[in-house]
PDB file of C-alpha atoms in Angstrom:
ATOM      1  CA  MET A   1       0.000   0.000   0.000  1.00  0.00           C
ATOM      2  CA  ALA A   2       2.861   2.350   0.833  1.00  0.00           C
ATOM      3  CA  ASP A   3       4.470   1.678  -2.546  1.00  0.00           C
ATOM      4  CA  THR A   4       1.195   2.432  -4.312  1.00  0.00           C
ATOM      5  CA  CYS A   5       0.801   5.734  -2.448  1.00  0.00           C
ATOM      6  CA  ALA A   6       4.358   6.679  -3.347  1.00  0.00           C
ATOM      7  CA  GLN A   7       3.654   5.883  -7.005  1.00  0.00           C
ATOM      8  CA  VAL A   8       0.504   8.017  -6.909  1.00  0.00           C
ATOM      9  CA  LEU A   9       2.365  10.991  -5.401  1.00  0.00           C
ATOM     10  CA  LEU A  10       5.243  10.677  -7.846  1.00  0.00           C
ATOM     11  CA  GLY A  11       2.858  10.291 -10.768  1.00  0.00           C
ATOM     12  CA  THR A  12       0.895  13.349  -9.653  1.00  0.00           C
ATOM     13  CA  GLY A  13       4.012  15.496  -9.554  1.00  0.00           C
ATOM     14  CA  LEU A  14       5.187  14.332 -12.968  1.00  0.00           C
ATOM     15  CA  THR A  15       1.708  14.849 -14.400  1.00  0.00           C
ATOM     16  CA  VAL A  16       1.573  18.462 -13.229  1.00  0.00           C
ATOM     17  CA  LEU A  17       5.049  19.215 -14.568  1.00  0.00           C
ATOM     18  CA  SER A  18       4.466  17.593 -17.952  1.00  0.00           C
ATOM     19  CA  HIS A  19       0.908  18.821 -18.486  1.00  0.00           C
ATOM     20  CA  PRO A  20       1.723  21.986 -20.496  1.00  0.00           C
ATOM     21  CA  ILE A  21       3.783  19.924 -22.944  1.00  0.00           C
ATOM     22  CA  LEU A  22       0.981  17.380 -23.359  1.00  0.00           C
ATOM     23  CA  TYR A  23      -1.502  20.229 -23.827  1.00  0.00           C
ATOM     24  CA  ILE A  24       0.520  21.683 -26.678  1.00  0.00           C
ATOM     25  CA  LYS A  25       1.064  18.231 -28.161  1.00  0.00           C
ATOM     26  CA  VAL A  26      -2.690  17.556 -28.284  1.00  0.00           C
ATOM     27  CA  LEU A  27      -3.373  20.892 -30.001  1.00  0.00           C
ATOM     28  CA  VAL A  28      -0.711  20.137 -32.615  1.00  0.00           C
ATOM     29  CA  GLN A  29      -2.154  16.654 -33.094  1.00  0.00           C
ATOM     30  CA  ALA A  30      -5.541  18.237 -33.781  1.00  0.00           C
ATOM     31  CA  GLY A  31      -3.911  20.333 -36.507  1.00  0.00           C
ATOM     32  CA  HIS A  32      -4.110  23.713 -34.767  1.00  0.00           C
ATOM     33  CA  GLU A  33      -1.241  25.999 -35.812  1.00  0.00           C
ATOM     34  CA  PRO A  34      -1.963  29.496 -34.439  1.00  0.00           C
ATOM     35  CA  LEU A  35       1.500  30.805 -35.333  1.00  0.00           C
ATOM     36  CA  PRO A  36       2.799  31.018 -38.925  1.00  0.00           C
ATOM     37  CA  PRO A  37       6.066  29.387 -39.986  1.00  0.00           C
ATOM     38  CA  THR A  38       9.250  31.355 -39.383  1.00  0.00           C
ATOM     39  CA  LEU A  39      12.587  31.332 -41.134  1.00  0.00           C
ATOM     40  CA  GLY A  40      15.210  29.525 -39.110  1.00  0.00           C
ATOM     41  CA  ARG A  41      18.203  27.244 -39.504  1.00  0.00           C
ATOM     42  CA  ASN A  42      18.448  23.472 -39.341  1.00  0.00           C
ATOM     43  CA  LEU A  43      21.185  21.446 -37.641  1.00  0.00           C
ATOM     44  CA  PHE A  44      23.486  22.017 -40.627  1.00  0.00           C
ATOM     45  CA  GLY A  45      23.031  25.788 -40.585  1.00  0.00           C
ATOM     46  CA  ARG A  46      20.897  25.946 -43.696  1.00  0.00           C
ATOM     47  CA  PRO A  47      18.006  28.451 -43.721  1.00  0.00           C
ATOM     48  CA  VAL A  48      14.659  26.646 -43.651  1.00  0.00           C
ATOM     49  CA  TYR A  49      11.112  27.497 -42.718  1.00  0.00           C
ATOM     50  CA  GLN A  50      10.150  25.965 -39.393  1.00  0.00           C
ATOM     51  CA  LEU A  51       7.025  25.749 -37.306  1.00  0.00           C
ATOM     52  CA  PRO A  52       7.088  27.382 -33.864  1.00  0.00           C
ATOM     53  CA  GLY A  53       8.321  25.034 -31.148  1.00  0.00           C
ATOM     54  CA  VAL A  54       6.839  24.170 -27.794  1.00  0.00           C
ATOM     55  CA  PHE A  55       8.077  27.340 -26.072  1.00  0.00           C
ATOM     56  CA  ALA A  56       6.638  29.696 -28.692  1.00  0.00           C
ATOM     57  CA  TYR A  57       3.365  27.782 -28.579  1.00  0.00           C
ATOM     58  CA  ALA A  58       3.308  28.030 -24.776  1.00  0.00           C
ATOM     59  CA  LYS A  59       3.861  31.805 -24.922  1.00  0.00           C
ATOM     60  CA  HIS A  60       0.921  32.077 -27.295  1.00  0.00           C
ATOM     61  CA  ILE A  61      -1.354  30.191 -24.880  1.00  0.00           C
ATOM     62  CA  VAL A  62      -0.182  32.306 -21.932  1.00  0.00           C
ATOM     63  CA  LYS A  63      -0.854  35.458 -23.942  1.00  0.00           C
ATOM     64  CA  ILE A  64      -4.477  34.398 -24.458  1.00  0.00           C
ATOM     65  CA  ASP A  65      -5.410  32.473 -21.292  1.00  0.00           C
ATOM     66  CA  GLY A  66      -2.650  33.356 -18.859  1.00  0.00           C
ATOM     67  CA  LYS A  67      -0.332  30.890 -17.159  1.00  0.00           C
ATOM     68  CA  ALA A  68      -3.303  28.963 -15.764  1.00  0.00           C
ATOM     69  CA  GLY A  69      -4.338  28.264 -19.351  1.00  0.00           C
ATOM     70  CA  LEU A  70      -1.415  25.868 -19.711  1.00  0.00           C
ATOM     71  CA  PHE A  71      -3.138  23.526 -17.266  1.00  0.00           C
ATOM     72  CA  ALA A  72      -6.493  23.092 -19.017  1.00  0.00           C
ATOM     73  CA  GLY A  73      -7.691  19.524 -18.484  1.00  0.00           C
ATOM     74  CA  LEU A  74      -5.373  18.885 -15.549  1.00  0.00           C
ATOM     75  CA  ALA A  75      -8.093  17.775 -13.089  1.00  0.00           C
ATOM     76  CA  PRO A  76      -9.434  14.838 -15.141  1.00  0.00           C
ATOM     77  CA  ARG A  77      -5.869  13.847 -16.036  1.00  0.00           C
ATOM     78  CA  LEU A  78      -4.950  13.696 -12.353  1.00  0.00           C
ATOM     79  CA  CYS A  79      -8.029  11.549 -11.742  1.00  0.00           C
ATOM     80  CA  ALA A  80      -6.964   9.250 -14.562  1.00  0.00           C
ATOM     81  CA  GLY A  81      -3.432   8.960 -13.184  1.00  0.00           C
ATOM     82  CA  THR A  82      -4.544   8.182  -9.641  1.00  0.00           C
ATOM     83  CA  VAL A  83      -7.219   5.657 -10.626  1.00  0.00           C
ATOM     84  CA  GLY A  84      -4.937   4.078 -13.230  1.00  0.00           C
ATOM     85  CA  THR A  85      -2.122   3.563 -10.711  1.00  0.00           C
ATOM     86  CA  LEU A  86      -4.500   1.971  -8.194  1.00  0.00           C
ATOM     87  CA  VAL A  87      -6.069  -0.349 -10.779  1.00  0.00           C
ATOM     88  CA  HIS A  88      -2.672  -1.304 -12.225  1.00  0.00           C
ATOM     89  CA  SER A  89      -1.230  -2.215  -8.819  1.00  0.00           C
ATOM     90  CA  ARG A  90      -4.329  -4.162  -7.758  1.00  0.00           C
ATOM     91  CA  VAL A  91      -4.363  -6.212 -10.950  1.00  0.00           C
ATOM     92  CA  LEU A  92      -0.650  -6.990 -10.619  1.00  0.00           C
ATOM     93  CA  GLU A  93      -1.288  -8.277  -7.086  1.00  0.00           C
ATOM     94  CA  ARG A  94      -3.800 -10.770  -8.409  1.00  0.00           C
ATOM     95  CA  ARG A  95      -2.714 -13.856 -10.263  1.00  0.00           C
ATOM     96  CA  VAL A  96      -3.605 -14.064 -13.953  1.00  0.00           C
ATOM     97  CA  PRO A  97      -4.616 -17.720 -14.510  1.00  0.00           C
ATOM     98  CA  SER A  98      -3.712 -17.724 -18.188  1.00  0.00           C
ATOM     99  CA  ALA A  99      -0.269 -16.188 -17.688  1.00  0.00           C
ATOM    100  CA  SER A 100       1.633 -19.456 -17.242  1.00  0.00           C
ATOM    101  CA  VAL A 101      -0.264 -21.153 -20.073  1.00  0.00           C
ATOM    102  CA  LEU A 102       0.369 -18.319 -22.525  1.00  0.00           C
ATOM    103  CA  GLY A 103       3.984 -18.197 -21.457  1.00  0.00           C
ATOM    104  CA  LEU A 104       4.411 -21.875 -22.433  1.00  0.00           C
ATOM    105  CA  LEU A 105       2.611 -21.553 -25.761  1.00  0.00           C
ATOM    106  CA  THR A 106       4.465 -18.479 -27.026  1.00  0.00           C
ATOM    107  CA  PRO A 107       8.132 -17.453 -27.284  1.00  0.00           C
ATOM    108  CA  ARG A 108       9.453 -16.046 -24.049  1.00  0.00           C
ATOM    109  CA  CYS A 109      10.604 -12.856 -25.755  1.00  0.00           C
ATOM    110  CA  LEU A 110       7.049 -12.129 -26.880  1.00  0.00           C
ATOM    111  CA  LEU A 111       4.751 -13.144 -24.066  1.00  0.00           C
ATOM    112  CA  SER A 112       6.245 -14.345 -20.799  1.00  0.00           C
ATOM    113  CA  PRO A 113       4.005 -14.696 -17.717  1.00  0.00           C
ATOM    114  CA  GLN A 114       5.364 -11.394 -16.408  1.00  0.00           C
ATOM    115  CA  THR A 115       4.592  -9.686 -19.712  1.00  0.00           C
ATOM    116  CA  THR A 116       1.077 -11.130 -19.679  1.00  0.00           C
ATOM    117  CA  ARG A 117       0.391  -9.788 -16.197  1.00  0.00           C
ATOM    118  CA  GLU A 118       1.725  -6.389 -17.165  1.00  0.00           C
ATOM    119  CA  MET A 119      -0.361  -6.401 -20.355  1.00  0.00           C
ATOM    120  CA  VAL A 120      -3.548  -7.276 -18.450  1.00  0.00           C
ATOM    121  CA  ALA A 121      -2.811  -4.665 -15.777  1.00  0.00           C
ATOM    122  CA  ARG A 122      -2.158  -1.932 -18.313  1.00  0.00           C
ATOM    123  CA  SER A 123      -5.248  -2.836 -20.331  1.00  0.00           C
ATOM    124  CA  CYS A 124      -7.482  -2.777 -17.252  1.00  0.00           C
ATOM    125  CA  ALA A 125      -6.078   0.577 -16.162  1.00  0.00           C
ATOM    126  CA  THR A 126      -6.525   1.995 -19.663  1.00  0.00           C
ATOM    127  CA  ILE A 127     -10.160   0.877 -19.914  1.00  0.00           C
ATOM    128  CA  VAL A 128     -11.089   2.163 -16.464  1.00  0.00           C
ATOM    129  CA  THR A 129      -9.429   5.552 -16.926  1.00  0.00           C
ATOM    130  CA  HIS A 130     -10.359   6.163 -20.560  1.00  0.00           C
ATOM    131  CA  PRO A 131     -13.432   8.298 -19.699  1.00  0.00           C
ATOM    132  CA  PHE A 132     -11.129  10.689 -17.810  1.00  0.00           C
ATOM    133  CA  HIS A 133      -8.762  10.624 -20.780  1.00  0.00           C
ATOM    134  CA  VAL A 134     -11.567  11.635 -23.138  1.00  0.00           C
ATOM    135  CA  ILE A 135     -12.598  14.502 -20.871  1.00  0.00           C
ATOM    136  CA  THR A 136      -8.978  15.666 -20.619  1.00  0.00           C
ATOM    137  CA  LEU A 137      -8.551  15.795 -24.391  1.00  0.00           C
ATOM    138  CA  ARG A 138     -11.821  17.640 -24.939  1.00  0.00           C
ATOM    139  CA  CYS A 139     -10.965  20.216 -22.274  1.00  0.00           C
ATOM    140  CA  MET A 140      -7.725  20.845 -24.162  1.00  0.00           C
ATOM    141  CA  VAL A 141      -9.130  20.961 -27.689  1.00  0.00           C
ATOM    142  CA  GLN A 142     -11.656  23.606 -26.597  1.00  0.00           C
ATOM    143  CA  PHE A 143      -8.825  26.090 -26.970  1.00  0.00           C
ATOM    144  CA  ILE A 144      -9.123  25.909 -30.764  1.00  0.00           C
ATOM    145  CA  GLY A 145     -12.716  27.159 -30.964  1.00  0.00           C
ATOM    146  CA  ARG A 146     -12.665  29.022 -27.634  1.00  0.00           C
ATOM    147  CA  GLU A 147     -15.588  26.902 -26.377  1.00  0.00           C
ATOM    148  CA  THR A 148     -16.513  26.278 -22.748  1.00  0.00           C
ATOM    149  CA  LYS A 149     -18.523  23.116 -23.268  1.00  0.00           C
ATOM    150  CA  TYR A 150     -16.365  20.937 -21.013  1.00  0.00           C
ATOM    151  CA  CYS A 151     -15.687  22.937 -17.858  1.00  0.00           C
ATOM    152  CA  GLY A 152     -15.207  20.325 -15.130  1.00  0.00           C
ATOM    153  CA  VAL A 153     -15.126  16.606 -14.531  1.00  0.00           C
ATOM    154  CA  PHE A 154     -18.711  16.249 -13.328  1.00  0.00           C
ATOM    155  CA  ASP A 155     -20.193  18.664 -15.889  1.00  0.00           C
ATOM    156  CA  SER A 156     -18.249  16.931 -18.663  1.00  0.00           C
ATOM    157  CA  VAL A 157     -19.555  13.524 -17.570  1.00  0.00           C
ATOM    158  CA  VAL A 158     -23.136  14.822 -17.750  1.00  0.00           C
ATOM    159  CA  THR A 159     -22.549  16.458 -21.152  1.00  0.00           C
ATOM    160  CA  ILE A 160     -21.009  13.362 -22.725  1.00  0.00           C
ATOM    161  CA  TYR A 161     -23.687  11.051 -21.336  1.00  0.00           C
ATOM    162  CA  LYS A 162     -26.535  13.258 -22.582  1.00  0.00           C
ATOM    163  CA  GLU A 163     -25.108  13.734 -26.083  1.00  0.00           C
ATOM    164  CA  GLU A 164     -23.342  10.436 -26.782  1.00  0.00           C
ATOM    165  CA  GLY A 165     -24.384   7.927 -24.145  1.00  0.00           C
ATOM    166  CA  ILE A 166     -22.020   5.445 -22.510  1.00  0.00           C
ATOM    167  CA  LEU A 167     -20.059   4.855 -25.710  1.00  0.00           C
ATOM    168  CA  GLY A 168     -19.010   8.492 -25.740  1.00  0.00           C
ATOM    169  CA  PHE A 169     -16.766   7.838 -22.744  1.00  0.00           C
ATOM    170  CA  PHE A 170     -14.831   5.230 -24.724  1.00  0.00           C
ATOM    171  CA  ALA A 171     -14.236   7.111 -27.974  1.00  0.00           C
ATOM    172  CA  GLY A 172     -10.803   6.188 -29.297  1.00  0.00           C
ATOM    173  CA  LEU A 173     -10.327   3.306 -26.859  1.00  0.00           C
ATOM    174  CA  ILE A 174      -9.508   0.558 -29.385  1.00  0.00           C
ATOM    175  CA  PRO A 175      -6.463   2.204 -31.038  1.00  0.00           C
ATOM    176  CA  ARG A 176      -5.209   3.241 -27.593  1.00  0.00           C
ATOM    177  CA  LEU A 177      -5.395  -0.355 -26.332  1.00  0.00           C
ATOM    178  CA  LEU A 178      -3.745  -1.702 -29.475  1.00  0.00           C
ATOM    179  CA  GLY A 179      -0.954   0.831 -29.171  1.00  0.00           C
ATOM    180  CA  ASP A 180      -0.324  -0.044 -25.518  1.00  0.00           C
ATOM    181  CA  VAL A 181      -0.193  -3.788 -26.192  1.00  0.00           C
ATOM    182  CA  LEU A 182       2.023  -3.469 -29.268  1.00  0.00           C
ATOM    183  CA  SER A 183       4.357  -1.087 -27.453  1.00  0.00           C
ATOM    184  CA  LEU A 184       4.728  -3.534 -24.576  1.00  0.00           C
ATOM    185  CA  TRP A 185       5.418  -6.475 -26.891  1.00  0.00           C
ATOM    186  CA  ILE A 186       7.914  -4.577 -29.037  1.00  0.00           C
ATOM    187  CA  CYS A 187       9.724  -3.228 -25.972  1.00  0.00           C
ATOM    188  CA  ASN A 188      10.024  -6.647 -24.322  1.00  0.00           C
ATOM    189  CA  MET A 189      11.016  -8.405 -27.542  1.00  0.00           C
ATOM    190  CA  LEU A 190      13.813  -5.944 -28.314  1.00  0.00           C
ATOM    191  CA  ALA A 191      15.009  -5.899 -24.712  1.00  0.00           C
ATOM    192  CA  HIS A 192      15.081  -9.705 -24.673  1.00  0.00           C
ATOM    193  CA  PHE A 193      17.236  -9.921 -27.813  1.00  0.00           C
ATOM    194  CA  ILE A 194      19.600  -7.188 -26.635  1.00  0.00           C
ATOM    195  CA  ASN A 195      20.003  -8.646 -23.141  1.00  0.00           C
ATOM    196  CA  THR A 196      20.400 -12.196 -24.493  1.00  0.00           C
ATOM    197  CA  TYR A 197      22.635 -11.729 -27.514  1.00  0.00           C
ATOM    198  CA  ALA A 198      24.314  -8.337 -27.138  1.00  0.00           C
ATOM    199  CA  ILE A 199      25.096  -8.144 -23.411  1.00  0.00           C
ATOM    200  CA  ASP A 200      27.460 -10.550 -21.723  1.00  0.00           C
ATOM    201  CA  ASP A 201      26.710 -11.287 -18.071  1.00  0.00           C
ATOM    202  CA  SER A 202      30.439 -11.213 -17.372  1.00  0.00           C
ATOM    203  CA  MET A 203      30.597  -7.545 -18.323  1.00  0.00           C
ATOM    204  CA  SER A 204      30.880  -4.942 -15.603  1.00  0.00           C
ATOM    205  CA  HIS A 205      27.814  -2.826 -14.800  1.00  0.00           C
ATOM    206  CA  THR A 206      25.555  -5.366 -16.499  1.00  0.00           C
ATOM    207  CA  GLY A 207      22.518  -4.248 -14.508  1.00  0.00           C
ATOM    208  CA  GLU A 208      22.917  -0.601 -15.516  1.00  0.00           C
ATOM    209  CA  ILE A 209      23.408  -1.567 -19.158  1.00  0.00           C
ATOM    210  CA  LYS A 210      20.233  -3.681 -19.138  1.00  0.00           C
ATOM    211  CA  ASN A 211      18.248  -0.852 -17.559  1.00  0.00           C
ATOM    212  CA  CYS A 212      19.549   1.512 -20.219  1.00  0.00           C
ATOM    213  CA  SER A 213      18.626  -0.917 -22.988  1.00  0.00           C
ATOM    214  CA  GLN A 214      15.123  -1.234 -21.502  1.00  0.00           C
ATOM    215  CA  ALA A 215      14.704   2.538 -21.606  1.00  0.00           C
ATOM    216  CA  LEU A 216      15.976   2.770 -25.186  1.00  0.00           C
ATOM    217  CA  THR A 217      13.723  -0.036 -26.399  1.00  0.00           C
ATOM    218  CA  GLY A 218      10.777   1.615 -24.647  1.00  0.00           C
ATOM    219  CA  PHE A 219      11.483   4.868 -26.470  1.00  0.00           C
ATOM    220  CA  PHE A 220      11.813   3.045 -29.790  1.00  0.00           C
ATOM    221  CA  ALA A 221       8.560   1.156 -29.207  1.00  0.00           C
ATOM    222  CA  SER A 222       6.716   4.381 -28.393  1.00  0.00           C
ATOM    223  CA  MET A 223       7.965   5.893 -31.663  1.00  0.00           C
ATOM    224  CA  LEU A 224       6.716   2.918 -33.674  1.00  0.00           C
ATOM    225  CA  THR A 225       3.285   2.919 -32.027  1.00  0.00           C
ATOM    226  CA  TYR A 226       2.803   6.702 -32.079  1.00  0.00           C
ATOM    227  CA  PRO A 227       0.210   6.551 -34.909  1.00  0.00           C
ATOM    228  CA  PHE A 228      -2.094   4.615 -32.557  1.00  0.00           C
ATOM    229  CA  VAL A 229      -1.780   7.405 -29.964  1.00  0.00           C
ATOM    230  CA  LEU A 230      -2.531  10.049 -32.592  1.00  0.00           C
ATOM    231  CA  VAL A 231      -5.581   8.223 -33.968  1.00  0.00           C
ATOM    232  CA  SER A 232      -6.901   7.520 -30.472  1.00  0.00           C
ATOM    233  CA  ASN A 233      -6.651  11.165 -29.426  1.00  0.00           C
ATOM    234  CA  LEU A 234      -8.291  12.400 -32.617  1.00  0.00           C
ATOM    235  CA  MET A 235     -11.152   9.915 -32.309  1.00  0.00           C
ATOM    236  CA  ALA A 236     -11.728  10.998 -28.692  1.00  0.00           C
ATOM    237  CA  VAL A 237     -12.553  14.540 -29.858  1.00  0.00           C
ATOM    238  CA  ASN A 238     -13.963  13.786 -33.296  1.00  0.00           C
ATOM    239  CA  ASP A 239     -17.495  14.998 -33.993  1.00  0.00           C
ATOM    240  CA  CYS A 240     -18.133  15.912 -30.344  1.00  0.00           C
ATOM    241  CA  GLY A 241     -19.357  19.436 -31.025  1.00  0.00           C
ATOM    242  CA  LEU A 242     -15.973  21.144 -30.674  1.00  0.00           C
ATOM    243  CA  ALA A 243     -14.375  23.082 -33.526  1.00  0.00           C
ATOM    244  CA  GLY A 244     -11.180  21.037 -33.188  1.00  0.00           C
ATOM    245  CA  GLY A 245     -13.074  17.839 -33.959  1.00  0.00           C
ATOM    246  CA  LEU A 246     -15.098  19.132 -36.901  1.00  0.00           C
ATOM    247  CA  PRO A 247     -14.289  20.335 -40.432  1.00  0.00           C
ATOM    248  CA  PRO A 248     -12.066  21.971 -41.534  1.00  0.00           C
ATOM    249  CA  TYR A 249      -9.785  20.442 -38.891  1.00  0.00           C
ATOM    250  CA  ALA A 250     -11.120  16.931 -39.337  1.00  0.00           C
ATOM    251  CA  PRO A 251     -13.992  15.191 -41.104  1.00  0.00           C
ATOM    252  CA  ALA A 252     -16.407  13.070 -39.105  1.00  0.00           C
ATOM    253  CA  TYR A 253     -14.778   9.639 -39.080  1.00  0.00           C
ATOM    254  CA  PRO A 254     -17.167   6.647 -38.896  1.00  0.00           C
ATOM    255  CA  THR A 255     -14.443   4.452 -37.362  1.00  0.00           C
ATOM    256  CA  TRP A 256     -10.863   4.785 -36.196  1.00  0.00           C
ATOM    257  CA  VAL A 257      -9.737   2.873 -39.294  1.00  0.00           C
ATOM    258  CA  ASP A 258     -11.141   5.660 -41.477  1.00  0.00           C
ATOM    259  CA  CYS A 259      -9.220   8.175 -39.383  1.00  0.00           C
ATOM    260  CA  TRP A 260      -6.029   6.130 -39.852  1.00  0.00           C
ATOM    261  CA  ARG A 261      -6.521   5.952 -43.622  1.00  0.00           C
ATOM    262  CA  HIS A 262      -7.208   9.672 -43.914  1.00  0.00           C
ATOM    263  CA  LEU A 263      -4.117  10.625 -41.914  1.00  0.00           C
ATOM    264  CA  SER A 264      -2.039   8.190 -43.954  1.00  0.00           C
ATOM    265  CA  ARG A 265      -3.233   9.660 -47.258  1.00  0.00           C
ATOM    266  CA  GLU A 266      -2.486  13.180 -46.041  1.00  0.00           C
ATOM    267  CA  GLY A 267       0.949  12.200 -44.716  1.00  0.00           C
ATOM    268  CA  ASN A 268       0.061  13.211 -41.157  1.00  0.00           C
ATOM    269  CA  MET A 269       0.755   9.990 -39.269  1.00  0.00           C
ATOM    270  CA  SER A 270       3.555  11.648 -37.270  1.00  0.00           C
ATOM    271  CA  ARG A 271       1.796  14.966 -36.606  1.00  0.00           C
ATOM    272  CA  GLY A 272       2.632  16.176 -33.120  1.00  0.00           C
ATOM    273  CA  ASN A 273       5.412  13.629 -32.624  1.00  0.00           C
ATOM    274  CA  SER A 274       8.055  16.345 -32.349  1.00  0.00           C
ATOM    275  CA  LEU A 275       7.556  19.640 -30.529  1.00  0.00           C
ATOM    276  CA  PHE A 276      11.049  21.125 -30.636  1.00  0.00           C
ATOM    277  CA  PHE A 277      12.330  20.771 -34.213  1.00  0.00           C
ATOM    278  CA  ARG A 278       9.192  21.047 -36.317  1.00  0.00           C
ATOM    279  CA  LYS A 279       9.759  21.148 -40.036  1.00  0.00           C
ATOM    280  CA  LEU A 280       7.234  22.504 -42.491  1.00  0.00           C
ATOM    281  CA  PRO A 281       4.866  19.810 -43.884  1.00  0.00           C
ATOM    282  CA  ALA A 282       5.777  18.973 -47.462  1.00  0.00           C
ATOM    283  CA  GLY A 283       3.247  20.108 -50.041  1.00  0.00           C
ATOM    284  CA  LYS A 284       1.083  21.945 -47.481  1.00  0.00           C
ATOM    285  CA  THR A 285      -0.098  25.561 -47.528  1.00  0.00           C
ATOM    286  CA  TYR A 286      -0.585  27.525 -44.325  1.00  0.00           C
ATOM    287  CA  ILE A 287      -4.040  29.104 -44.057  1.00  0.00           C
ATOM    288  CA  ILE A 288      -3.822  32.149 -41.783  1.00  0.00           C
ATOM    289  CA  ASP A 289      -7.551  32.546 -41.168  1.00  0.00           C
ATOM    290  CA  GLN A 290      -8.089  28.918 -40.201  1.00  0.00           C
ATOM    291  CA  LYS A 291      -4.709  28.573 -38.431  1.00  0.00           C
ATOM    292  CA  ARG A 292      -3.909  25.227 -39.994  1.00  0.00           C
ATOM    293  CA  PHE A 293      -2.216  23.608 -42.968  1.00  0.00           C
ATOM    294  CA  PHE A 294      -4.112  22.468 -46.026  1.00  0.00           C
TER     295      PHE A 294
END
């Protein structure tokens, strides 16, 4: 119990610190570009047009909504973090009956009993906290159209239930679950091969090297599965009555597969992946009035 409380407190602190960056990331994912491209230089010193980075975007938000505006959607995100940590720890404490069976039927690098328990725990936490995740994203995307439709956790719950029913709380859940599971598998598979074939146990500082390889494989897995995160976030706000989820920013997608196909055709599968060195989209024209690329 003490470990769980410590995880909740640590997660809360990290959530508060990282929230402005996530806020800006979500707005970029939605296609909102309030600042025009500027002429800058790339890593090789060549002059190129670049999109404003995270700091310029943050200054723009502060100019409009003040410093408190950087923390829109923080309350439901804190709820999601706390509930998710509790659910994750409780599921890990319970034994997954199928873990040992799946571990015998599949390669150890893909699905060991430990990986199965972690996968089940993450999936349960994701499902339980997804309604808070949806509310968080919609509170953020309101910035685009300057709406006040989603003002608090309770009011947002009532609004979503009245307009969309229970399913509205789980918009974008499937690609989010798929991304989590694939990320976990890819991370464990790569870490297994590196630790087995690239690291010798006789080497000094073996433990530190394995921890480093786990972090690197986790980063690589998150890069590969980023399109699932993007599609999930866009589906959570799509056609919900907010300007950021309606044309011209996005058409009404019947399913998340349609969203995936549309982003793929437009070459936007990595939109929002980088917030510091943002190059101009190839073949796109910046529309000043709509504050987006077309």
